């Protein structure tokens, strides 16, 4: 069979998928015919197949270098379920177990071998490789070679040895980190100058971006979970450890299965929580950004930010952990004046050089631009990563529910005057009292009821004023005073507004209507069908028992999408079952009868 036809045949029979995605076909063909490649694809784009299929198509064993020791076992379990001969070598294996894996490698019994980078570089491992038949080297998470990135792994720097020692074995390096600087570092440090670079679009069309005005963020989060994601897996990011603990405890009180995760916890508690999140159904993990690289869960249905990240890169990486399986998922964030003030202060108080602070400030400004835009969020995100010309997406809050903008020049002028007349020593709360004409104790004490600005904003409500101050700071017309906690002061740009030389456009706060919980719909024989909810619950219960018995994560048995497909199509025969996406030959053989019996039982 010609190679492309054989690749498609294996995709169907082993992996149970109908067609390749994006540029998977070209990448697989390039590697299979012996070329080197650098693959840049967003999280969830389908990188694994780009080396797993060539591993099956080429003679010998594919060596997969991966820094994520904690995940190797799950990756190997998932492949074993598909009937692929896979194993791993890392420090968690006992010496006799490792010896056995090495023997299988020598005998040519393995399709894929996952190895930690430090292990691969040991002299006896390199010797073992010399004596074995190697199909290819896959270097996963290739951005770990970047000394400037936060995932830097020094052992990755030595991986160029592979090219020197085994010049005839094709290499494929893969990463979801897009920026040109990291790309350049990967090429030089891994000696991939000859490699073909495959760049995919960084769009994640199944993720819906939403940024809401922060009011009571916990309650907003609770409503979001209840209304849109009850019982589903999600990640909630907070800035501080304390807030992580408090939020997890609060969610638990509200009846949500929530667990905390941060660097201040004991290592054992942390890894227990991570393992439960990875393996069980419907766990919510509340975490600081320390919770990152070790997660490879395909069915995370939402990522919620209770605090503002530092940059668009960080936001995109964190939100990218939602919906890796391609099913609808949400990236949801609450954002308010406090976030802007806090991030600006953190930059001002950081230890870095002036140049470093300028870079940080510019990155924060780009993120604030995203948060304040009235246009499509996805267009804005893609533009930031250099993909221009995208059309409005129809799957972000601004597309679905376009915010109104208003001419806020006069309001901005009043707000800035209030800052100026009160001596640039007060925060937004007090300034709003002055503008609204509230005679609070503090207003009276400071004689601020005598000022010309006192009460000039009485016809505008508090919420709108909070919005005005937030946008003034986000747009750079006012800034937090780093000497006086919480106080706002004027900037060089304020003058233009005070003199009415610039027009200030702001967006109205949007009060969103509740959105219905998304019902997964599946295409059966060309028609769109909603899965039977009761049947889906039964299938999930069956999957849970099966996963527990084999001690593997639930998604390793079947993905949500596959269960939804079964609950929609309700197949009667093994052939009909095999037609559902995600059911390859091995899984049909192993689980087919049990599923058909379950479906029949449910009908009687
Ligand atoms: P990445 O490593 O790029 O984050 P994965 O390789 O884990 O992504 O793939 C993400 C998800 O997409 C997995 O659930 C995988 O089974 C699925 N997938 C990948 N390629 C295809 C395809 N051609 N058809 C259907 N599903 C696919
Ligand atoms: Zn949009």
mmCIF file of C-alpha atoms in Angstrom, residues 18 22 44 64 73 176 199 209 212 255 273 334 344 346 356 392 406 416 472 479 534 549 553 575 585-586:
data_model
loop_
_atom_site.group_PDB
_atom_site.id
_atom_site.type_symbol
_atom_site.label_atom_id
_atom_site.label_comp_id
_atom_site.label_asym_id
_atom_site.label_seq_id
_atom_site.Cartn_x
_atom_site.Cartn_y
_atom_site.Cartn_z
ATOM 1 C CA UNK A 18 -11.799 9.384 10.153
ATOM 2 C CA UNK A 22 -4.591 20.442 9.583
ATOM 3 C CA UNK A 44 -4.736 20.186 21.421
ATOM 4 C CA UNK A 64 10.103 9.876 22.316
ATOM 5 C CA UNK A 73 2.693 6.112 32.283
ATOM 6 C CA UNK A 176 3.084 24.722 21.285
ATOM 7 C CA UNK A 199 3.529 26.055 11.380
ATOM 8 C CA UNK A 209 -13.259 33.539 25.171
ATOM 9 C CA UNK A 212 -16.408 39.809 32.442
ATOM 10 C CA UNK A 255 -20.879 21.568 46.708
ATOM 11 C CA UNK A 273 -4.590 16.409 43.881
ATOM 12 C CA UNK A 334 -13.147 38.212 35.681
ATOM 13 C CA UNK A 344 1.193 47.524 37.463
ATOM 14 C CA UNK A 346 4.090 44.167 40.710
ATOM 15 C CA UNK A 356 12.965 44.565 31.675
ATOM 16 C CA UNK A 392 -14.780 37.988 13.645
ATOM 17 C CA UNK A 406 -19.930 55.498 24.591
ATOM 18 C CA UNK A 416 -9.198 62.922 36.384
ATOM 19 C CA UNK A 472 -8.611 55.111 32.608
ATOM 20 C CA UNK A 479 -1.839 55.147 37.165
ATOM 21 C CA UNK A 534 -29.488 9.186 30.640
ATOM 22 C CA UNK A 549 -10.381 -1.571 37.507
ATOM 23 C CA UNK A 553 -7.582 7.783 33.606
ATOM 24 C CA UNK A 575 -20.145 -2.604 12.742
ATOM 25 C CA UNK A 585 -10.114 -2.208 16.155
ATOM 26 C CA UNK A 586 -8.575 -2.947 19.584
#
